[in-house]
């Protein structure tokens, strides 16, 4: 199986994945596994090859190892975020919290520590694709206004008061949607993680804090006096704004 590309094993693949990992055994394992599940898979051994393949393909999601030779996975993620909001699922070393947080701050949608069970990675990939709208039918809901912002849940867009779209990753859009749908209700970190990923937070899991911080930057709501997404000490977060549907 070529690292540059692998063919689909199903006539109707679910999505196209770009897997970037310097471990050849992991690349081959993931390519074979995801192809059996109906995905099209392209693999790369480093960030340089990942850039080249990215420019040649049309990918729905990137599985990215953060510990790459040469250019790091975080550097690649930073570059990729400048190109596209495509979902990213990171593979990190067990217990390497600083790299995981750095990746999440750059806009990754989920992470999984090595060693991992391929079926858990499959579940994460499918969940991220569902959240990002890249997979499955779209669900028409409504246009929702809050503060000076408008969220279009059908087209998955966030618009400012001037009508200009603010790019969001799939994870950022899903988090904002959850907060908007439950406006003025305090949501704990465990509740948010459960709603986003279907799992409970560990004692050192800062994924939600990182995601909220990114979202606040997009909403120009940073600092101690954040007015849209407020921190509830010992509680969690709340979207403190009047919500109108139209």
PDB file of C-alpha atoms in Angstrom:
ATOM      1  CA  UNK A   1       0.000   0.000   0.000  1.00  0.00           C
ATOM      2  CA  UNK A   2       1.450   3.353  -1.032  1.00  0.00           C
ATOM      3  CA  UNK A   3       1.954   6.037   1.592  1.00  0.00           C
ATOM      4  CA  UNK A   4       1.062   8.673  -0.958  1.00  0.00           C
ATOM      5  CA  UNK A   5      -2.427   7.343  -1.492  1.00  0.00           C
ATOM      6  CA  UNK A   6      -4.616   4.334  -0.994  1.00  0.00           C
ATOM      7  CA  UNK A   7      -7.740   3.469  -2.891  1.00  0.00           C
ATOM      8  CA  UNK A   8     -11.231   3.075  -1.561  1.00  0.00           C
ATOM      9  CA  UNK A   9     -12.485  -0.363  -0.672  1.00  0.00           C
ATOM     10  CA  UNK A  10     -16.108   0.698  -0.962  1.00  0.00           C
ATOM     11  CA  UNK A  11     -18.004   2.044  -3.986  1.00  0.00           C
ATOM     12  CA  UNK A  12     -19.657   4.617  -1.726  1.00  0.00           C
ATOM     13  CA  UNK A  13     -17.024   5.901   0.716  1.00  0.00           C
ATOM     14  CA  UNK A  14     -18.178   7.852   3.742  1.00  0.00           C
ATOM     15  CA  UNK A  15     -15.494  10.527   3.516  1.00  0.00           C
ATOM     16  CA  UNK A  16     -11.937  11.205   2.425  1.00  0.00           C
ATOM     17  CA  UNK A  17      -9.290  11.177   5.173  1.00  0.00           C
ATOM     18  CA  UNK A  18      -5.707  12.425   5.201  1.00  0.00           C
ATOM     19  CA  UNK A  19      -3.657  10.521   7.798  1.00  0.00           C
ATOM     20  CA  UNK A  20      -0.271  12.045   8.708  1.00  0.00           C
ATOM     21  CA  UNK A  21       1.974   9.907  10.924  1.00  0.00           C
ATOM     22  CA  UNK A  22       5.678   9.075  10.761  1.00  0.00           C
ATOM     23  CA  UNK A  23       5.084   5.483  11.911  1.00  0.00           C
ATOM     24  CA  UNK A  24       4.643   3.311   8.815  1.00  0.00           C
ATOM     25  CA  UNK A  25       2.874   0.529  10.720  1.00  0.00           C
ATOM     26  CA  UNK A  26       0.301   2.956  12.094  1.00  0.00           C
ATOM     27  CA  UNK A  27      -0.256   4.477   8.648  1.00  0.00           C
ATOM     28  CA  UNK A  28      -0.846   1.070   7.068  1.00  0.00           C
ATOM     29  CA  UNK A  29      -3.034  -0.087   9.959  1.00  0.00           C
ATOM     30  CA  UNK A  30      -5.252   3.002   9.786  1.00  0.00           C
ATOM     31  CA  UNK A  31      -5.452   2.933   5.988  1.00  0.00           C
ATOM     32  CA  UNK A  32      -6.591  -0.703   5.943  1.00  0.00           C
ATOM     33  CA  UNK A  33      -8.963  -0.228   8.887  1.00  0.00           C
ATOM     34  CA  UNK A  34     -10.688   2.906   7.604  1.00  0.00           C
ATOM     35  CA  UNK A  35     -10.935   1.530   4.063  1.00  0.00           C
ATOM     36  CA  UNK A  36     -12.780  -1.511   5.431  1.00  0.00           C
ATOM     37  CA  UNK A  37     -15.194   0.964   7.056  1.00  0.00           C
ATOM     38  CA  UNK A  38     -15.867   2.604   3.679  1.00  0.00           C
ATOM     39  CA  UNK A  39     -13.559   5.627   3.831  1.00  0.00           C
ATOM     40  CA  UNK A  40     -11.097   6.801   1.217  1.00  0.00           C
ATOM     41  CA  UNK A  41      -7.685   7.155   2.840  1.00  0.00           C
ATOM     42  CA  UNK A  42      -4.542   9.028   1.837  1.00  0.00           C
ATOM     43  CA  UNK A  43      -1.462   8.772   4.046  1.00  0.00           C
ATOM     44  CA  UNK A  44       1.639  10.913   4.546  1.00  0.00           C
ATOM     45  CA  UNK A  45       4.789  10.274   6.564  1.00  0.00           C
ATOM     46  CA  UNK A  46       5.525  13.901   7.500  1.00  0.00           C
ATOM     47  CA  UNK A  47       4.230  17.456   7.286  1.00  0.00           C
ATOM     48  CA  UNK A  48       5.984  18.159   3.985  1.00  0.00           C
ATOM     49  CA  UNK A  49       4.246  15.263   2.279  1.00  0.00           C
ATOM     50  CA  UNK A  50       1.021  16.223   4.034  1.00  0.00           C
ATOM     51  CA  UNK A  51       1.150  19.712   2.506  1.00  0.00           C
ATOM     52  CA  UNK A  52       1.727  18.314  -0.953  1.00  0.00           C
ATOM     53  CA  UNK A  53      -1.130  15.824  -0.698  1.00  0.00           C
ATOM     54  CA  UNK A  54      -3.435  18.419   0.817  1.00  0.00           C
ATOM     55  CA  UNK A  55      -2.959  20.644  -2.214  1.00  0.00           C
ATOM     56  CA  UNK A  56      -3.815  17.744  -4.523  1.00  0.00           C
ATOM     57  CA  UNK A  57      -6.859  16.319  -2.768  1.00  0.00           C
ATOM     58  CA  UNK A  58     -10.255  17.169  -1.341  1.00  0.00           C
ATOM     59  CA  UNK A  59     -10.302  15.896   2.240  1.00  0.00           C
ATOM     60  CA  UNK A  60     -13.124  15.840   4.788  1.00  0.00           C
ATOM     61  CA  UNK A  61     -10.901  15.297   7.840  1.00  0.00           C
ATOM     62  CA  UNK A  62      -7.219  15.111   8.823  1.00  0.00           C
ATOM     63  CA  UNK A  63      -5.844  12.618  11.365  1.00  0.00           C
ATOM     64  CA  UNK A  64      -2.622  14.247  12.554  1.00  0.00           C
ATOM     65  CA  UNK A  65       0.191  12.937  14.744  1.00  0.00           C
ATOM     66  CA  UNK A  66       1.712  15.807  16.718  1.00  0.00           C
ATOM     67  CA  UNK A  67       5.138  14.134  17.061  1.00  0.00           C
ATOM     68  CA  UNK A  68       6.379  14.387  13.475  1.00  0.00           C
ATOM     69  CA  UNK A  69      10.009  14.568  12.308  1.00  0.00           C
ATOM     70  CA  UNK A  70      11.110  17.966  11.027  1.00  0.00           C
ATOM     71  CA  UNK A  71       8.080  20.235  11.001  1.00  0.00           C
ATOM     72  CA  UNK A  72       5.942  19.356  14.018  1.00  0.00           C
ATOM     73  CA  UNK A  73       2.301  18.422  13.966  1.00  0.00           C
ATOM     74  CA  UNK A  74       1.406  21.665  15.745  1.00  0.00           C
ATOM     75  CA  UNK A  75       3.209  23.656  13.037  1.00  0.00           C
ATOM     76  CA  UNK A  76       1.324  21.728  10.375  1.00  0.00           C
ATOM     77  CA  UNK A  77      -1.980  22.316  12.200  1.00  0.00           C
ATOM     78  CA  UNK A  78      -1.239  26.055  12.352  1.00  0.00           C
ATOM     79  CA  UNK A  79      -0.554  26.080   8.601  1.00  0.00           C
ATOM     80  CA  UNK A  80      -3.654  24.002   7.843  1.00  0.00           C
ATOM     81  CA  UNK A  81      -5.893  26.288   9.893  1.00  0.00           C
ATOM     82  CA  UNK A  82      -4.735  29.139   7.672  1.00  0.00           C
ATOM     83  CA  UNK A  83      -5.921  27.166   4.638  1.00  0.00           C
ATOM     84  CA  UNK A  84      -9.181  25.572   5.753  1.00  0.00           C
ATOM     85  CA  UNK A  85     -11.531  24.852   8.684  1.00  0.00           C
ATOM     86  CA  UNK A  86     -11.307  21.121   7.835  1.00  0.00           C
ATOM     87  CA  UNK A  87     -11.730  19.016  11.010  1.00  0.00           C
ATOM     88  CA  UNK A  88      -8.535  17.757  12.670  1.00  0.00           C
ATOM     89  CA  UNK A  89      -8.268  14.779  15.018  1.00  0.00           C
ATOM     90  CA  UNK A  90      -4.897  14.744  16.760  1.00  0.00           C
ATOM     91  CA  UNK A  91      -2.875  11.745  17.871  1.00  0.00           C
ATOM     92  CA  UNK A  92      -0.756  12.591  20.920  1.00  0.00           C
ATOM     93  CA  UNK A  93       1.727  10.819  23.161  1.00  0.00           C
ATOM     94  CA  UNK A  94       0.165   9.393  26.313  1.00  0.00           C
ATOM     95  CA  UNK A  95       0.101  12.026  29.048  1.00  0.00           C
ATOM     96  CA  UNK A  96       1.573  14.768  26.823  1.00  0.00           C
ATOM     97  CA  UNK A  97      -0.885  17.408  28.001  1.00  0.00           C
ATOM     98  CA  UNK A  98       1.065  20.468  26.828  1.00  0.00           C
ATOM     99  CA  UNK A  99       1.128  19.302  23.195  1.00  0.00           C
ATOM    100  CA  UNK A 100      -2.546  18.360  23.365  1.00  0.00           C
ATOM    101  CA  UNK A 101      -3.509  21.795  24.665  1.00  0.00           C
ATOM    102  CA  UNK A 102      -1.353  23.489  22.018  1.00  0.00           C
ATOM    103  CA  UNK A 103      -3.124  21.490  19.325  1.00  0.00           C
ATOM    104  CA  UNK A 104      -6.559  22.350  20.674  1.00  0.00           C
ATOM    105  CA  UNK A 105      -5.631  26.023  20.839  1.00  0.00           C
ATOM    106  CA  UNK A 106      -4.755  25.843  17.146  1.00  0.00           C
ATOM    107  CA  UNK A 107      -8.239  24.617  16.355  1.00  0.00           C
ATOM    108  CA  UNK A 108      -8.088  20.816  16.460  1.00  0.00           C
ATOM    109  CA  UNK A 109     -11.527  19.254  16.947  1.00  0.00           C
ATOM    110  CA  UNK A 110     -10.580  16.208  19.035  1.00  0.00           C
ATOM    111  CA  UNK A 111      -7.597  14.211  20.227  1.00  0.00           C
ATOM    112  CA  UNK A 112      -6.669  10.642  21.102  1.00  0.00           C
ATOM    113  CA  UNK A 113      -3.636   9.498  23.079  1.00  0.00           C
ATOM    114  CA  UNK A 114      -1.340   6.743  21.809  1.00  0.00           C
ATOM    115  CA  UNK A 115      -1.551   3.803  22.054  1.00  0.00           C
ATOM    116  CA  UNK A 116      -5.172   3.796  20.927  1.00  0.00           C
ATOM    117  CA  UNK A 117      -7.861   1.404  19.788  1.00  0.00           C
ATOM    118  CA  UNK A 118      -8.652   1.978  16.082  1.00  0.00           C
ATOM    119  CA  UNK A 119     -12.358   1.593  16.828  1.00  0.00           C
ATOM    120  CA  UNK A 120     -12.217   4.456  19.309  1.00  0.00           C
ATOM    121  CA  UNK A 121     -10.497   6.590  16.663  1.00  0.00           C
ATOM    122  CA  UNK A 122     -13.219   5.577  14.198  1.00  0.00           C
ATOM    123  CA  UNK A 123     -15.892   6.697  16.663  1.00  0.00           C
ATOM    124  CA  UNK A 124     -14.116  10.028  17.198  1.00  0.00           C
ATOM    125  CA  UNK A 125     -13.725  10.601  13.444  1.00  0.00           C
ATOM    126  CA  UNK A 126     -17.389   9.865  12.756  1.00  0.00           C
ATOM    127  CA  UNK A 127     -18.493  12.123  15.619  1.00  0.00           C
ATOM    128  CA  UNK A 128     -16.331  15.015  14.398  1.00  0.00           C
ATOM    129  CA  UNK A 129     -17.606  14.570  10.831  1.00  0.00           C
ATOM    130  CA  UNK A 130     -21.192  14.656  12.070  1.00  0.00           C
ATOM    131  CA  UNK A 131     -20.502  17.828  14.050  1.00  0.00           C
ATOM    132  CA  UNK A 132     -18.706  19.504  11.175  1.00  0.00           C
ATOM    133  CA  UNK A 133     -21.485  18.833   8.703  1.00  0.00           C
ATOM    134  CA  UNK A 134     -19.092  17.097   6.315  1.00  0.00           C
ATOM    135  CA  UNK A 135     -20.906  13.789   6.663  1.00  0.00           C
ATOM    136  CA  UNK A 136     -24.567  12.903   6.554  1.00  0.00           C
ATOM    137  CA  UNK A 137     -27.576  15.051   5.743  1.00  0.00           C
ATOM    138  CA  UNK A 138     -27.819  18.616   6.891  1.00  0.00           C
ATOM    139  CA  UNK A 139     -30.511  19.450   9.428  1.00  0.00           C
ATOM    140  CA  UNK A 140     -32.309  22.705   8.776  1.00  0.00           C
ATOM    141  CA  UNK A 141     -33.027  24.593  11.950  1.00  0.00           C
ATOM    142  CA  UNK A 142     -33.032  28.375  12.140  1.00  0.00           C
ATOM    143  CA  UNK A 143     -31.094  31.602  12.141  1.00  0.00           C
ATOM    144  CA  UNK A 144     -30.348  32.694  15.707  1.00  0.00           C
ATOM    145  CA  UNK A 145     -29.245  36.140  16.884  1.00  0.00           C
ATOM    146  CA  UNK A 146     -27.422  36.861  20.132  1.00  0.00           C
ATOM    147  CA  UNK A 147     -25.588  40.018  21.189  1.00  0.00           C
ATOM    148  CA  UNK A 148     -24.279  41.473  17.886  1.00  0.00           C
ATOM    149  CA  UNK A 149     -23.874  38.044  16.291  1.00  0.00           C
ATOM    150  CA  UNK A 150     -25.930  35.764  14.062  1.00  0.00           C
ATOM    151  CA  UNK A 151     -25.500  32.004  13.854  1.00  0.00           C
ATOM    152  CA  UNK A 152     -26.920  30.218  10.818  1.00  0.00           C
ATOM    153  CA  UNK A 153     -27.346  26.611  11.921  1.00  0.00           C
ATOM    154  CA  UNK A 154     -28.348  25.410   8.459  1.00  0.00           C
ATOM    155  CA  UNK A 155     -25.265  26.746   6.678  1.00  0.00           C
ATOM    156  CA  UNK A 156     -23.112  26.447   9.815  1.00  0.00           C
ATOM    157  CA  UNK A 157     -21.992  30.072   9.682  1.00  0.00           C
ATOM    158  CA  UNK A 158     -21.270  32.774  12.251  1.00  0.00           C
ATOM    159  CA  UNK A 159     -21.863  36.330  11.057  1.00  0.00           C
ATOM    160  CA  UNK A 160     -20.875  39.579  12.716  1.00  0.00           C
ATOM    161  CA  UNK A 161     -23.016  42.717  12.956  1.00  0.00           C
ATOM    162  CA  UNK A 162     -21.589  43.799   9.588  1.00  0.00           C
ATOM    163  CA  UNK A 163     -22.690  40.540   7.961  1.00  0.00           C
ATOM    164  CA  UNK A 164     -19.125  39.322   7.516  1.00  0.00           C
ATOM    165  CA  UNK A 165     -18.608  35.618   8.223  1.00  0.00           C
ATOM    166  CA  UNK A 166     -16.185  34.633  10.994  1.00  0.00           C
ATOM    167  CA  UNK A 167     -14.609  31.240  10.181  1.00  0.00           C
ATOM    168  CA  UNK A 168     -15.194  28.540  12.809  1.00  0.00           C
ATOM    169  CA  UNK A 169     -13.893  25.006  13.000  1.00  0.00           C
ATOM    170  CA  UNK A 170     -16.413  22.197  13.301  1.00  0.00           C
ATOM    171  CA  UNK A 171     -15.735  21.899  17.026  1.00  0.00           C
ATOM    172  CA  UNK A 172     -16.061  25.644  17.605  1.00  0.00           C
ATOM    173  CA  UNK A 173     -19.367  25.776  15.749  1.00  0.00           C
ATOM    174  CA  UNK A 174     -20.724  22.824  17.709  1.00  0.00           C
ATOM    175  CA  UNK A 175     -19.684  24.342  21.045  1.00  0.00           C
ATOM    176  CA  UNK A 176     -21.272  27.675  20.153  1.00  0.00           C
ATOM    177  CA  UNK A 177     -24.458  25.921  19.029  1.00  0.00           C
ATOM    178  CA  UNK A 178     -24.686  24.056  22.338  1.00  0.00           C
ATOM    179  CA  UNK A 179     -24.213  27.273  24.328  1.00  0.00           C
ATOM    180  CA  UNK A 180     -26.720  29.224  22.209  1.00  0.00           C
ATOM    181  CA  UNK A 181     -29.362  26.487  22.406  1.00  0.00           C
ATOM    182  CA  UNK A 182     -28.999  26.550  26.210  1.00  0.00           C
ATOM    183  CA  UNK A 183     -28.548  30.299  26.638  1.00  0.00           C
ATOM    184  CA  UNK A 184     -28.576  31.630  30.204  1.00  0.00           C
ATOM    185  CA  UNK A 185     -28.150  28.123  31.581  1.00  0.00           C
ATOM    186  CA  UNK A 186     -24.921  27.172  33.378  1.00  0.00           C
ATOM    187  CA  UNK A 187     -23.204  24.204  31.718  1.00  0.00           C
ATOM    188  CA  UNK A 188     -20.437  22.423  33.606  1.00  0.00           C
ATOM    189  CA  UNK A 189     -17.305  21.202  31.838  1.00  0.00           C
ATOM    190  CA  UNK A 190     -18.523  17.615  32.225  1.00  0.00           C
ATOM    191  CA  UNK A 191     -21.856  18.520  30.627  1.00  0.00           C
ATOM    192  CA  UNK A 192     -20.153  20.272  27.716  1.00  0.00           C
ATOM    193  CA  UNK A 193     -17.756  17.390  27.123  1.00  0.00           C
ATOM    194  CA  UNK A 194     -20.622  14.930  27.267  1.00  0.00           C
ATOM    195  CA  UNK A 195     -22.632  16.963  24.754  1.00  0.00           C
ATOM    196  CA  UNK A 196     -19.620  17.426  22.476  1.00  0.00           C
ATOM    197  CA  UNK A 197     -17.905  14.072  22.678  1.00  0.00           C
ATOM    198  CA  UNK A 198     -20.015  11.767  24.768  1.00  0.00           C
ATOM    199  CA  UNK A 199     -17.436  11.353  27.501  1.00  0.00           C
ATOM    200  CA  UNK A 200     -16.688  12.779  30.920  1.00  0.00           C
ATOM    201  CA  UNK A 201     -13.777  15.086  31.689  1.00  0.00           C
ATOM    202  CA  UNK A 202     -10.714  13.785  33.450  1.00  0.00           C
ATOM    203  CA  UNK A 203      -9.253  15.693  36.389  1.00  0.00           C
ATOM    204  CA  UNK A 204      -6.744  17.513  34.139  1.00  0.00           C
ATOM    205  CA  UNK A 205      -8.815  17.761  30.992  1.00  0.00           C
ATOM    206  CA  UNK A 206      -8.626  21.377  29.789  1.00  0.00           C
ATOM    207  CA  UNK A 207     -10.158  20.745  26.383  1.00  0.00           C
ATOM    208  CA  UNK A 208     -13.314  22.737  27.151  1.00  0.00           C
ATOM    209  CA  UNK A 209     -11.382  25.671  28.632  1.00  0.00           C
ATOM    210  CA  UNK A 210      -9.209  25.829  25.519  1.00  0.00           C
ATOM    211  CA  UNK A 211     -12.222  25.596  23.203  1.00  0.00           C
ATOM    212  CA  UNK A 212     -14.093  28.343  25.082  1.00  0.00           C
ATOM    213  CA  UNK A 213     -11.008  30.569  24.972  1.00  0.00           C
ATOM    214  CA  UNK A 214     -10.761  30.129  21.187  1.00  0.00           C
ATOM    215  CA  UNK A 215     -14.448  30.849  20.761  1.00  0.00           C
ATOM    216  CA  UNK A 216     -14.234  33.988  22.891  1.00  0.00           C
ATOM    217  CA  UNK A 217     -11.462  35.293  20.641  1.00  0.00           C
ATOM    218  CA  UNK A 218     -13.675  34.754  17.603  1.00  0.00           C
ATOM    219  CA  UNK A 219     -16.542  36.594  19.370  1.00  0.00           C
ATOM    220  CA  UNK A 220     -14.205  39.401  20.478  1.00  0.00           C
ATOM    221  CA  UNK A 221     -15.233  38.564  24.040  1.00  0.00           C
ATOM    222  CA  UNK A 222     -11.866  38.032  25.715  1.00  0.00           C
ATOM    223  CA  UNK A 223     -10.496  39.015  29.089  1.00  0.00           C
ATOM    224  CA  UNK A 224     -11.770  39.027  32.626  1.00  0.00           C
ATOM    225  CA  UNK A 225     -14.876  40.987  31.657  1.00  0.00           C
ATOM    226  CA  UNK A 226     -16.219  38.602  29.018  1.00  0.00           C
ATOM    227  CA  UNK A 227     -19.889  39.452  28.537  1.00  0.00           C
ATOM    228  CA  UNK A 228     -21.137  36.835  26.073  1.00  0.00           C
ATOM    229  CA  UNK A 229     -19.632  33.581  27.385  1.00  0.00           C
ATOM    230  CA  UNK A 230     -19.215  34.030  31.110  1.00  0.00           C
ATOM    231  CA  UNK A 231     -17.266  31.811  33.467  1.00  0.00           C
ATOM    232  CA  UNK A 232     -19.187  30.624  36.509  1.00  0.00           C
ATOM    233  CA  UNK A 233     -16.677  29.968  39.273  1.00  0.00           C
ATOM    234  CA  UNK A 234     -16.902  26.346  40.341  1.00  0.00           C
ATOM    235  CA  UNK A 235     -19.693  25.827  37.831  1.00  0.00           C
ATOM    236  CA  UNK A 236     -18.718  26.068  34.207  1.00  0.00           C
ATOM    237  CA  UNK A 237     -19.818  28.423  31.447  1.00  0.00           C
ATOM    238  CA  UNK A 238     -22.972  30.230  30.410  1.00  0.00           C
ATOM    239  CA  UNK A 239     -23.933  32.155  27.280  1.00  0.00           C
ATOM    240  CA  UNK A 240     -25.286  35.300  28.927  1.00  0.00           C
ATOM    241  CA  UNK A 241     -27.162  36.984  26.081  1.00  0.00           C
ATOM    242  CA  UNK A 242     -30.711  37.354  24.846  1.00  0.00           C
ATOM    243  CA  UNK A 243     -31.353  34.896  22.013  1.00  0.00           C
ATOM    244  CA  UNK A 244     -33.766  35.612  19.157  1.00  0.00           C
ATOM    245  CA  UNK A 245     -34.782  33.199  16.380  1.00  0.00           C
ATOM    246  CA  UNK A 246     -35.917  34.182  12.930  1.00  0.00           C
TER     247      UNK A 246
END
